[in-house]
mmCIF file of C-alpha atoms in Angstrom:
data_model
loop_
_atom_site.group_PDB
_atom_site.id
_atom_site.type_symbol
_atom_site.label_atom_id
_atom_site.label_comp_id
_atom_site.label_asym_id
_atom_site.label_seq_id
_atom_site.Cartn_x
_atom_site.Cartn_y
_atom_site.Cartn_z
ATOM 1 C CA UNK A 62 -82.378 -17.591 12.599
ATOM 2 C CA UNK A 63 -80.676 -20.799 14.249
ATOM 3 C CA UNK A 64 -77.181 -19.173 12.930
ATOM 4 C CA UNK A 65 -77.888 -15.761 14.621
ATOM 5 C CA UNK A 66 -79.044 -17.424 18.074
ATOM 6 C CA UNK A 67 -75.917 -20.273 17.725
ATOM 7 C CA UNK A 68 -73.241 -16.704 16.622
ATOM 8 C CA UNK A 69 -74.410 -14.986 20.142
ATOM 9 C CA UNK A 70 -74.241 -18.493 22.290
ATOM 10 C CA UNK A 71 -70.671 -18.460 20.904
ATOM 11 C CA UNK A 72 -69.627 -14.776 21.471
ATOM 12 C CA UNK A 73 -67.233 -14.255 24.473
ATOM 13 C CA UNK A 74 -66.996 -17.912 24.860
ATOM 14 C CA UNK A 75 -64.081 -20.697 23.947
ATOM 15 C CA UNK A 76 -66.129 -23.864 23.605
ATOM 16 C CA UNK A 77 -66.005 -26.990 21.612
ATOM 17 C CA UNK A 78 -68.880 -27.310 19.124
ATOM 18 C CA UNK A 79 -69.861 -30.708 20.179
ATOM 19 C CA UNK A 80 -69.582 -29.514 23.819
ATOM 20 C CA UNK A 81 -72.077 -26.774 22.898
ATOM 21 C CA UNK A 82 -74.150 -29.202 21.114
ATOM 22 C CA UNK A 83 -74.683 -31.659 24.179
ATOM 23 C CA UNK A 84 -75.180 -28.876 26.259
ATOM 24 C CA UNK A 85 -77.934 -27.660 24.056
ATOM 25 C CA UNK A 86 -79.091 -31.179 23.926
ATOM 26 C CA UNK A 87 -78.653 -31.934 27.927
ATOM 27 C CA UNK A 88 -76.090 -34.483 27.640
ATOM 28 C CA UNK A 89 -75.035 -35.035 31.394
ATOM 29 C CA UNK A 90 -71.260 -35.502 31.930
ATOM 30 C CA UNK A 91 -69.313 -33.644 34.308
ATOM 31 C CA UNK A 92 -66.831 -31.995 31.477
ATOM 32 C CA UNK A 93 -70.248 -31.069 29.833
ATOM 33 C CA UNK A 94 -71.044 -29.299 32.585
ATOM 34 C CA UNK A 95 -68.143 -27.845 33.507
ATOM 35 C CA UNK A 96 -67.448 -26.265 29.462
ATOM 36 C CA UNK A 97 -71.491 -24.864 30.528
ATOM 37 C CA UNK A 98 -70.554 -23.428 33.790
ATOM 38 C CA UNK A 99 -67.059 -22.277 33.063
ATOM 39 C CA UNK A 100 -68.867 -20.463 30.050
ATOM 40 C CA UNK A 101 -72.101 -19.016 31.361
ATOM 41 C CA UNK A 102 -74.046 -21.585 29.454
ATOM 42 C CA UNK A 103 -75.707 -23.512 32.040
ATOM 43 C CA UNK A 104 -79.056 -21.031 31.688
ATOM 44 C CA UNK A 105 -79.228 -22.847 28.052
ATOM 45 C CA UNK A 106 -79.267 -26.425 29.435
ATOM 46 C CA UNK A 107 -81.236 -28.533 27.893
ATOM 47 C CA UNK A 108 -82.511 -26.173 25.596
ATOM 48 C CA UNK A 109 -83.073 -28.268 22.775
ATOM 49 C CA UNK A 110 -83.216 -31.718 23.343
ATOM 50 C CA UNK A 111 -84.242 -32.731 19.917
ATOM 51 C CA UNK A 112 -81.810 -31.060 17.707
ATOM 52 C CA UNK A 113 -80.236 -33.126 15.077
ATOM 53 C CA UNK A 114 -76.323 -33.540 15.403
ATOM 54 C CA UNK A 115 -76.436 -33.253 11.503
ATOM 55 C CA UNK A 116 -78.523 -30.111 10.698
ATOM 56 C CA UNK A 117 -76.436 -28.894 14.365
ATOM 57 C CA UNK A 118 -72.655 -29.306 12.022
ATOM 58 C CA UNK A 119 -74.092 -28.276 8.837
ATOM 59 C CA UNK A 120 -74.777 -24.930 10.202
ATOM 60 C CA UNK A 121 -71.487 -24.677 12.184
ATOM 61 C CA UNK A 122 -69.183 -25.349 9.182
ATOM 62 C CA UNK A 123 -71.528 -22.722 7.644
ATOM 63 C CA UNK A 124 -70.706 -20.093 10.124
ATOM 64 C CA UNK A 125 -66.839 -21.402 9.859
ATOM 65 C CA UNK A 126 -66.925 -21.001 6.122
ATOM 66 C CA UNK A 127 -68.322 -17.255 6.443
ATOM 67 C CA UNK A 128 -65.546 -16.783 8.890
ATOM 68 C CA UNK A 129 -68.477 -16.152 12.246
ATOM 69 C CA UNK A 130 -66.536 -18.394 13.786
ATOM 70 C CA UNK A 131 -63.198 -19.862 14.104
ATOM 71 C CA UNK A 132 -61.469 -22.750 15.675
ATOM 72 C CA UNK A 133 -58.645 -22.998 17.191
ATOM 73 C CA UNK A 134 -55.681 -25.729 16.982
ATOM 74 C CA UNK A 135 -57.070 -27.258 20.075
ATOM 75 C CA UNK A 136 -60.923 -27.290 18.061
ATOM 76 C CA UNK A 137 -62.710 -24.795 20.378
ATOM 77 C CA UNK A 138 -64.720 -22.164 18.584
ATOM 78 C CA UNK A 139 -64.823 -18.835 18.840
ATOM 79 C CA UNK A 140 -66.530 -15.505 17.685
ATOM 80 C CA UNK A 141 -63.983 -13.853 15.048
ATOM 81 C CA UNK A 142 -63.093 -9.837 15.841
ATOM 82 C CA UNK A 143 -64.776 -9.268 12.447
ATOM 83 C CA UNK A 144 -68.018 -10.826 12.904
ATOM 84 C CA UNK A 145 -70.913 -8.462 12.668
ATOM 85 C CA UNK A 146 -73.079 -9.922 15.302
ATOM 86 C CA UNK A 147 -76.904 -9.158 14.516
ATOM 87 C CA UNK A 148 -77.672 -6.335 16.918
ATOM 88 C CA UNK A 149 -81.429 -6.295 16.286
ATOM 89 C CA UNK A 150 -83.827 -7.069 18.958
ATOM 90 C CA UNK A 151 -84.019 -10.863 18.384
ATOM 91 C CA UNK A 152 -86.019 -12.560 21.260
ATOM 92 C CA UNK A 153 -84.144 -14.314 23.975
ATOM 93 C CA UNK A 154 -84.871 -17.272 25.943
ATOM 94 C CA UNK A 155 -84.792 -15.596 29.897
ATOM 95 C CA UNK A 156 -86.417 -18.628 32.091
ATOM 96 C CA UNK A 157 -85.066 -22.095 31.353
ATOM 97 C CA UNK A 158 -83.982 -23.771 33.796
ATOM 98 C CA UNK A 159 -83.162 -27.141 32.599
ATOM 99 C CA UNK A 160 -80.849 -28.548 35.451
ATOM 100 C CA UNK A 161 -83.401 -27.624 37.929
ATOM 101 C CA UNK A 162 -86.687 -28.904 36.301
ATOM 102 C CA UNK A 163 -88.405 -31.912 33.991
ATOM 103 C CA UNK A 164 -87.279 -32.140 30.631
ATOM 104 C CA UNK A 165 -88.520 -29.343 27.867
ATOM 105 C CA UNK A 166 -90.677 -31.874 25.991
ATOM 106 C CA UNK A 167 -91.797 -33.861 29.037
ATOM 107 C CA UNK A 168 -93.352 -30.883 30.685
ATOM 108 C CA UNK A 169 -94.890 -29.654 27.593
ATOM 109 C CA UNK A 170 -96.166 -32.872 26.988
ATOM 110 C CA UNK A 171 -98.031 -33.317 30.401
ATOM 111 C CA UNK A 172 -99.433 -29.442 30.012
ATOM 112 C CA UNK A 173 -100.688 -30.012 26.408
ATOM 113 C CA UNK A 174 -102.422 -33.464 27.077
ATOM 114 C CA UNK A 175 -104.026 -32.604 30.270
ATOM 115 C CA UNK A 176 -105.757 -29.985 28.330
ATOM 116 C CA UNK A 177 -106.258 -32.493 25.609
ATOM 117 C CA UNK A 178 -108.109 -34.559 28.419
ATOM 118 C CA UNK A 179 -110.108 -31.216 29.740
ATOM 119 C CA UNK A 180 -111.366 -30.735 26.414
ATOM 120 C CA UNK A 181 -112.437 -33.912 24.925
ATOM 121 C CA UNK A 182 -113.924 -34.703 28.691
ATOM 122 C CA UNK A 183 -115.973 -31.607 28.174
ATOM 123 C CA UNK A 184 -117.339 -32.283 25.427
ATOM 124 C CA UNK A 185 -118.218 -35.867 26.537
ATOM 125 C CA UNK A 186 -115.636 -37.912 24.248
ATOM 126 C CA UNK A 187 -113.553 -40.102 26.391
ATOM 127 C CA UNK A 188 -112.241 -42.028 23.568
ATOM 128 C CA UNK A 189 -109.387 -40.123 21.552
ATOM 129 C CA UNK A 190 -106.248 -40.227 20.325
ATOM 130 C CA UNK A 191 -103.395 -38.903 23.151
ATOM 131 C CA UNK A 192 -101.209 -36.537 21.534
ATOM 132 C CA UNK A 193 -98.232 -38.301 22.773
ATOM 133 C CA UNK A 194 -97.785 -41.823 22.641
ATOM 134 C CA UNK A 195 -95.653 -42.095 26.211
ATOM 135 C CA UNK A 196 -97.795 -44.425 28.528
ATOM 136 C CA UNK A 197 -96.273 -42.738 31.700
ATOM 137 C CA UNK A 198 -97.053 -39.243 30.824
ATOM 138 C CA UNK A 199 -100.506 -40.785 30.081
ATOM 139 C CA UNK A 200 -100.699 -42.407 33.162
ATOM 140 C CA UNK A 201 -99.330 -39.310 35.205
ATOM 141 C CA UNK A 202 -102.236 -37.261 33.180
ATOM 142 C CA UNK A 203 -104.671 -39.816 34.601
ATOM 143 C CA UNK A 204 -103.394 -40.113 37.967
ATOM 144 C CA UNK A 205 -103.606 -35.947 38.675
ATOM 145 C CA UNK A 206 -106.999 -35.619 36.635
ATOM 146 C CA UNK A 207 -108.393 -38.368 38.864
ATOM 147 C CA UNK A 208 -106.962 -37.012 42.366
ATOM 148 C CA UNK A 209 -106.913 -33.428 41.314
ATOM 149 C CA UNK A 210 -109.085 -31.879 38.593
ATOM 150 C CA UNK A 211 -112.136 -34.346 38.038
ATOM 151 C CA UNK A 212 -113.442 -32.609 41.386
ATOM 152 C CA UNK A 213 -112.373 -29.160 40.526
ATOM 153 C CA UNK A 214 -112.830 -28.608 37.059
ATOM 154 C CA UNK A 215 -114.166 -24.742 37.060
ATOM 155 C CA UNK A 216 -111.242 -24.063 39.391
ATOM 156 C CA UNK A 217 -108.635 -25.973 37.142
ATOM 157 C CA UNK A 218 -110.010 -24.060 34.661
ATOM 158 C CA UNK A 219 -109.838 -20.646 36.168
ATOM 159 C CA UNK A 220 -105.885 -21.320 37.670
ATOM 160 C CA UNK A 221 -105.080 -22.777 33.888
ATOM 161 C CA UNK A 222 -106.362 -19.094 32.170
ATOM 162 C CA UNK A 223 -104.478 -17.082 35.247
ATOM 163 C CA UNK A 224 -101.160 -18.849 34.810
ATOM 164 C CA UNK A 225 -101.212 -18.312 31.002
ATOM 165 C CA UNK A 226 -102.575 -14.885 31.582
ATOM 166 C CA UNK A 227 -99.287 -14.084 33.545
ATOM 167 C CA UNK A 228 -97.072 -14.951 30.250
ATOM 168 C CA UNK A 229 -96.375 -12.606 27.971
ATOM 169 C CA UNK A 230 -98.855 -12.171 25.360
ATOM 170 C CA UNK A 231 -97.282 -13.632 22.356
ATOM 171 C CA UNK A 232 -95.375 -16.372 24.267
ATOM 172 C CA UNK A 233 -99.258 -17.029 25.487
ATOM 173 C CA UNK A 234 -100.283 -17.042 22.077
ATOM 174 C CA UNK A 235 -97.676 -19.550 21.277
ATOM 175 C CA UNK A 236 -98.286 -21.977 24.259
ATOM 176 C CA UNK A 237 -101.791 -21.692 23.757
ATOM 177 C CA UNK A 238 -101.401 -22.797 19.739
ATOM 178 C CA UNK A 239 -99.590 -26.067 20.175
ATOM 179 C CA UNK A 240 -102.705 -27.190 22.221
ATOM 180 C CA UNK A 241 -105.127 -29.963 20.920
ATOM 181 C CA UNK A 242 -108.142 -30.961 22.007
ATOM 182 C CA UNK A 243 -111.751 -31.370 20.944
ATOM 183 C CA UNK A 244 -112.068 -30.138 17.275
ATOM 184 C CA UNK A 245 -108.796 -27.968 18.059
ATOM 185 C CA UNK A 246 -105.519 -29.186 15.596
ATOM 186 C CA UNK A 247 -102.295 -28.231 16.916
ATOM 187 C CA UNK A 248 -100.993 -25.202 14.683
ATOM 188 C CA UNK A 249 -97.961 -25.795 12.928
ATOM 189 C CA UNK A 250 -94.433 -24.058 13.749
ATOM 190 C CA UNK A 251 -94.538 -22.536 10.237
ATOM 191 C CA UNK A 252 -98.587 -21.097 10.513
ATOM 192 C CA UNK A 253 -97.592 -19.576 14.168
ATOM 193 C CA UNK A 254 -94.346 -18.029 12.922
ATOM 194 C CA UNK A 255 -96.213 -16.716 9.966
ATOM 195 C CA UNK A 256 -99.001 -15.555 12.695
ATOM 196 C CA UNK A 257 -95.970 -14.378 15.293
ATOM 197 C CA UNK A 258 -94.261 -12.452 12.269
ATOM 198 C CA UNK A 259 -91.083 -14.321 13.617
ATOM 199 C CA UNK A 260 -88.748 -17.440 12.373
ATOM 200 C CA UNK A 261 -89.640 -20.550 13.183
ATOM 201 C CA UNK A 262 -86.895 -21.793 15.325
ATOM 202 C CA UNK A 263 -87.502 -18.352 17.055
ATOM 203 C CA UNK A 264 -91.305 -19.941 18.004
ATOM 204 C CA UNK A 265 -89.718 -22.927 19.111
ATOM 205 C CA UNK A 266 -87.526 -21.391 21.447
ATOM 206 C CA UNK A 267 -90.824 -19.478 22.653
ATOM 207 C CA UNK A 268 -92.447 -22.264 23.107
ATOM 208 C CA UNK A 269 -89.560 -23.807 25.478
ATOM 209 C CA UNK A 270 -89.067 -20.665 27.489
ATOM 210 C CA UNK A 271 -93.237 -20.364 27.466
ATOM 211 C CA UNK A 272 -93.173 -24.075 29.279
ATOM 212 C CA UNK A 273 -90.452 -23.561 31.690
ATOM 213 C CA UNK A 274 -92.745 -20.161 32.865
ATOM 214 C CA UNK A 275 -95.472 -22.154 33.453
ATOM 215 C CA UNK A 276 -93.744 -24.570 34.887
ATOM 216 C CA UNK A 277 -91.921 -22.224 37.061
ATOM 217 C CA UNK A 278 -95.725 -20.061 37.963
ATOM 218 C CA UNK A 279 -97.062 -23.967 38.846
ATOM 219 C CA UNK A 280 -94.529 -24.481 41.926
ATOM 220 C CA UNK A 281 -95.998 -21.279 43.304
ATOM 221 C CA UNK A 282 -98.087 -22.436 46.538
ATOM 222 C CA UNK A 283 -100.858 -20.435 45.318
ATOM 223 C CA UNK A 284 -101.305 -22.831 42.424
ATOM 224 C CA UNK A 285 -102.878 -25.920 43.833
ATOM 225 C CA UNK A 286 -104.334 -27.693 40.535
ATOM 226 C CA UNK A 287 -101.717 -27.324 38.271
ATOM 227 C CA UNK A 288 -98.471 -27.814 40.426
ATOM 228 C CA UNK A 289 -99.323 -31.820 41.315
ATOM 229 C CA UNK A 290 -99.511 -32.568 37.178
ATOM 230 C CA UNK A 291 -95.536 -31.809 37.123
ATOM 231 C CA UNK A 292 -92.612 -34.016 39.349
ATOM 232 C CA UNK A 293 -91.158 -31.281 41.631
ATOM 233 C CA UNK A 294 -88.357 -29.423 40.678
ATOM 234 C CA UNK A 295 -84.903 -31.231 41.041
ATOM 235 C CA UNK A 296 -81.703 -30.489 42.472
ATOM 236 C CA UNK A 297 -78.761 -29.637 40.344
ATOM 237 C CA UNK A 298 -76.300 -31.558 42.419
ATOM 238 C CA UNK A 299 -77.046 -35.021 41.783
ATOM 239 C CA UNK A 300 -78.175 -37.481 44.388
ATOM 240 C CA UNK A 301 -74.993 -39.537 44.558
ATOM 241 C CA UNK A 302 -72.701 -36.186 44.298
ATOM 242 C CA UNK A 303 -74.873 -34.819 47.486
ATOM 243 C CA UNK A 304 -74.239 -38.535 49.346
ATOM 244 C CA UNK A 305 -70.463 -37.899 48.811
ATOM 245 C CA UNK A 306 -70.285 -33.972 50.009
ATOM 246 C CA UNK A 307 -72.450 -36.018 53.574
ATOM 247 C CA UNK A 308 -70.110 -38.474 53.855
ATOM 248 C CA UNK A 309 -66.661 -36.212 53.083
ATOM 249 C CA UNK A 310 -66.197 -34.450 56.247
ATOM 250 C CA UNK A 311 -63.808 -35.869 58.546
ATOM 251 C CA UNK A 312 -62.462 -38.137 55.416
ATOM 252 C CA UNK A 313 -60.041 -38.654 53.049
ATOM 253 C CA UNK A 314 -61.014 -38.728 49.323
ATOM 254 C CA UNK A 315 -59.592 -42.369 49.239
ATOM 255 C CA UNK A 316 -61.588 -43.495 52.199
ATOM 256 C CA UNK A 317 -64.769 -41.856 50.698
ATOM 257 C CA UNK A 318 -63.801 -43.352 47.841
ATOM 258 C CA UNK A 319 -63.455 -47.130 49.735
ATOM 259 C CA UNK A 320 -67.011 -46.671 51.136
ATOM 260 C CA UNK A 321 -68.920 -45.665 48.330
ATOM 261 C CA UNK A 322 -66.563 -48.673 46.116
ATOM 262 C CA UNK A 323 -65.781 -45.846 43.969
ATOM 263 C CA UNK A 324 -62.997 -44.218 41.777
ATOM 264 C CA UNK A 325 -61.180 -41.743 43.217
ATOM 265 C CA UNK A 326 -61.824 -39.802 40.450
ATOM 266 C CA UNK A 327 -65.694 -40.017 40.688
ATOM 267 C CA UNK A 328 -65.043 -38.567 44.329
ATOM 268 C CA UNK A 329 -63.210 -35.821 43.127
ATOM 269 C CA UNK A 330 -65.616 -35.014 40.195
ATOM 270 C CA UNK A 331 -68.626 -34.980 42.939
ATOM 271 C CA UNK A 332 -66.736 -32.565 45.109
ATOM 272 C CA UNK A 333 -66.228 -30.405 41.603
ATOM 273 C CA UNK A 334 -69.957 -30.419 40.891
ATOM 274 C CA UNK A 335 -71.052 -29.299 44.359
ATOM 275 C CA UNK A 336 -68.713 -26.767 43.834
ATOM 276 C CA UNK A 337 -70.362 -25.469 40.397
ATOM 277 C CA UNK A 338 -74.234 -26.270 41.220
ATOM 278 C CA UNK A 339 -74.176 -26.187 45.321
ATOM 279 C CA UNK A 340 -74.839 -24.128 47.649
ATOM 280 C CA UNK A 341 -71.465 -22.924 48.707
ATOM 281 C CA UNK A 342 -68.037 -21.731 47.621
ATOM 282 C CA UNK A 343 -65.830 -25.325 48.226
ATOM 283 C CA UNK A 344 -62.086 -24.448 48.474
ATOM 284 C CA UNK A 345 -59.736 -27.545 49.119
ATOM 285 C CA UNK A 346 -59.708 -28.542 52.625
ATOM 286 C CA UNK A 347 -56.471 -30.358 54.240
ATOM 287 C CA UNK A 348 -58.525 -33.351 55.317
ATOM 288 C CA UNK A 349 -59.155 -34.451 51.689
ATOM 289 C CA UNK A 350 -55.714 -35.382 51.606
ATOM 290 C CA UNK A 351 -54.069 -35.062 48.481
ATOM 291 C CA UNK A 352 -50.875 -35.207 47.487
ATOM 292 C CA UNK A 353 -48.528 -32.109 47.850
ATOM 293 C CA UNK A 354 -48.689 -29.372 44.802
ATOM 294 C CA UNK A 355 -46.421 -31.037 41.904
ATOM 295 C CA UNK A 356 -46.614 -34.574 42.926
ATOM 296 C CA UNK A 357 -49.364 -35.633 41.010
ATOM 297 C CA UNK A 358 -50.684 -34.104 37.989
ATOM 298 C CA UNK A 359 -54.451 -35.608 38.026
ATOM 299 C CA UNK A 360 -54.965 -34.037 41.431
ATOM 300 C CA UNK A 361 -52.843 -30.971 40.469
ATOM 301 C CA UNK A 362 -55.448 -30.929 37.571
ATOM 302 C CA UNK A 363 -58.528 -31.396 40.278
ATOM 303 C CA UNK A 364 -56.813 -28.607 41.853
ATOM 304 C CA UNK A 365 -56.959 -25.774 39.359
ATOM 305 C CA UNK A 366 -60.417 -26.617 38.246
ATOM 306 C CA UNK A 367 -61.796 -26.140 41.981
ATOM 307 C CA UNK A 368 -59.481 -23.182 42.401
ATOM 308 C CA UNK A 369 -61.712 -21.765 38.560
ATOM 309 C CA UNK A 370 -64.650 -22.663 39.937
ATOM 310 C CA UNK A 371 -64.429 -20.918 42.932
ATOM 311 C CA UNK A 372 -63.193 -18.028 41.443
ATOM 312 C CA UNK A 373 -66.150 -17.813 39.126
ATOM 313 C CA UNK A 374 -68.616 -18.327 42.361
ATOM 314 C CA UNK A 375 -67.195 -15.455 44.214
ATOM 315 C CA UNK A 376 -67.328 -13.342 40.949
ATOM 316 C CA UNK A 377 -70.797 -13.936 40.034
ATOM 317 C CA UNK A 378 -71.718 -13.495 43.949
ATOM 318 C CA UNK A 379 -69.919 -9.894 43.827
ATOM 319 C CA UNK A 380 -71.788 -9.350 40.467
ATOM 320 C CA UNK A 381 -75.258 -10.424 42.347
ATOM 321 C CA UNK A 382 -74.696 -8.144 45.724
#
């Protein structure tokens, strides 16, 4: 199924495959993230931090030897005009969010060993084997079952079967499966795909969209118990683009630039990610001072890409209204 879901990433989009793949693996650069947001990709984020660069280019030359997908001289791939693309109803990822929260695995691995912790507690074993073997998700585990849950534990309960209750049923089913806990083995991705009737690398993909629900239903202020086990959500401008954007008005890029001792350039690709991920439309402003149109291709090149960026902001926001 991996070729199917990697045929309909690529449709009606001109990216590189190793762009694609360290988008789907969360790579952070800023021409990463500007191939995602150019392309409508930055939904998929993240999506699958573990995938293996090797089984990731066996299946692309695949698809490039079946004539999916072709490149171009300049190595960006594209959907051919006389690729069938699979039109049945294959399930979709429709809530990750991976800019905006923890990691895929991290929050899956805080969910599935607190109720790892709930269940052995329960039965009255404190000594057993964490399912994962990170020492500060199993000290952030200990941390909100001591301040949160040990008091609560009926209500814990109770908000943990109402927040999986609110997923849909076979995403539930598949959350639910890759717990452990006392006398409970984690089901395999092959047994729940043979239980889901779907692929396994469909189930996956459940799984990841099933965390990032929960995960989304936990920041809800109704949700007291649960929300403290996760770090908050994070912004997608990072924190030392967001000092830049405070410190820009009434400067120069250079003298920005001078204060922060840093490149130009890291100024300018600042601006262009608050002008992807932020809050507002940025158009270029006279007080950045750059050099007139022709006189210098790097800025002439910093140029275009805000002037695509905004374009694609006010598009989507015409789309949205």
């Amino acid at each position: 199924m991996m070729p199917t879901f990697l045929v309909q990433l690529f449709q009606k989009r001109h990216v590189r495959p190793i762009t694609m793949y360290h988008i789907l693996r969360g790579k952070r650069t800023f021409s990463n993230l500007y191939a995602a947001f150019i392309n409508d990709l930055l939904p998929y984020w993240g999506l699958l931090p573990h995938l293996e660069r090797a089984a990731y280019e066996k299946e692309i030359q695949s698809l490039i030897r079946r004539n999916q997908l072709v490149a171009d001289p300049d190595g960006y791939l594209t959907v051919t005009d006389t690729t069938e693309i699979d039109q049945s109803p294959m399930w979709w990822p429709r809530h990750v969010a991976g800019l905006v929260m923890p990691p895929y695995r991290e929050s899956g691995d805080l969910l599935t060993l607190a109720v790892q912790l709930l269940s052995q507690l329960s039965q009255h074993d404190p000594h057993f084997a964490p399912v994962t073997p990170h020492i500060l998700i199993q000290q952030r585990v200990k941390q909100w079952y001591r301040q949160v849950a040990q008091s609560h534990l009926a209500a814990v309960t109770a908000e943990l079967a109402d927040l999986l209750d609110q997923l849909p049923p076979i995403q539930a089913l598949v959350v639910v499966n890759r717990f452990m806990g006392r006398n409970l083995d984690v089901a395999s991705w092959d047994d729940l795909a043979k239980q889901c009737h779907l692929d396994p690398f469909i189930v996956q993909l459940m799984w990841v969209d099933g965390i990032a629900q929960f995960y989304t239903l936990c920041q809800q202020p109704q949700n007291q118990y649960w929300r403290p086990l996760f770090p908050p959500p994070t912004a997608a401008v990072t924190a030392s683009a967001q000092t830049t954007m405070q410190l820009l008005p009434g400067r120069t890029i250079r003298q920005v630039a001078a204060k922060r001792r840093l490149a130009e350039s890291t100024i300018r690709e600042h601006i262009l990610e608050a002008a992807m991920l932020g809050d507002q439309v940025l158009t270029e402003i006279p007080e950045w001072g750059l050099a007139p149109v022709g006189c210098d291709h790097v800025q002439d090149f910093f140029r275009d890409r805000l002037s695509a960026i905004a374009a694609r902001r006010m598009k989507e926001d015409i789309i949205d209204e």
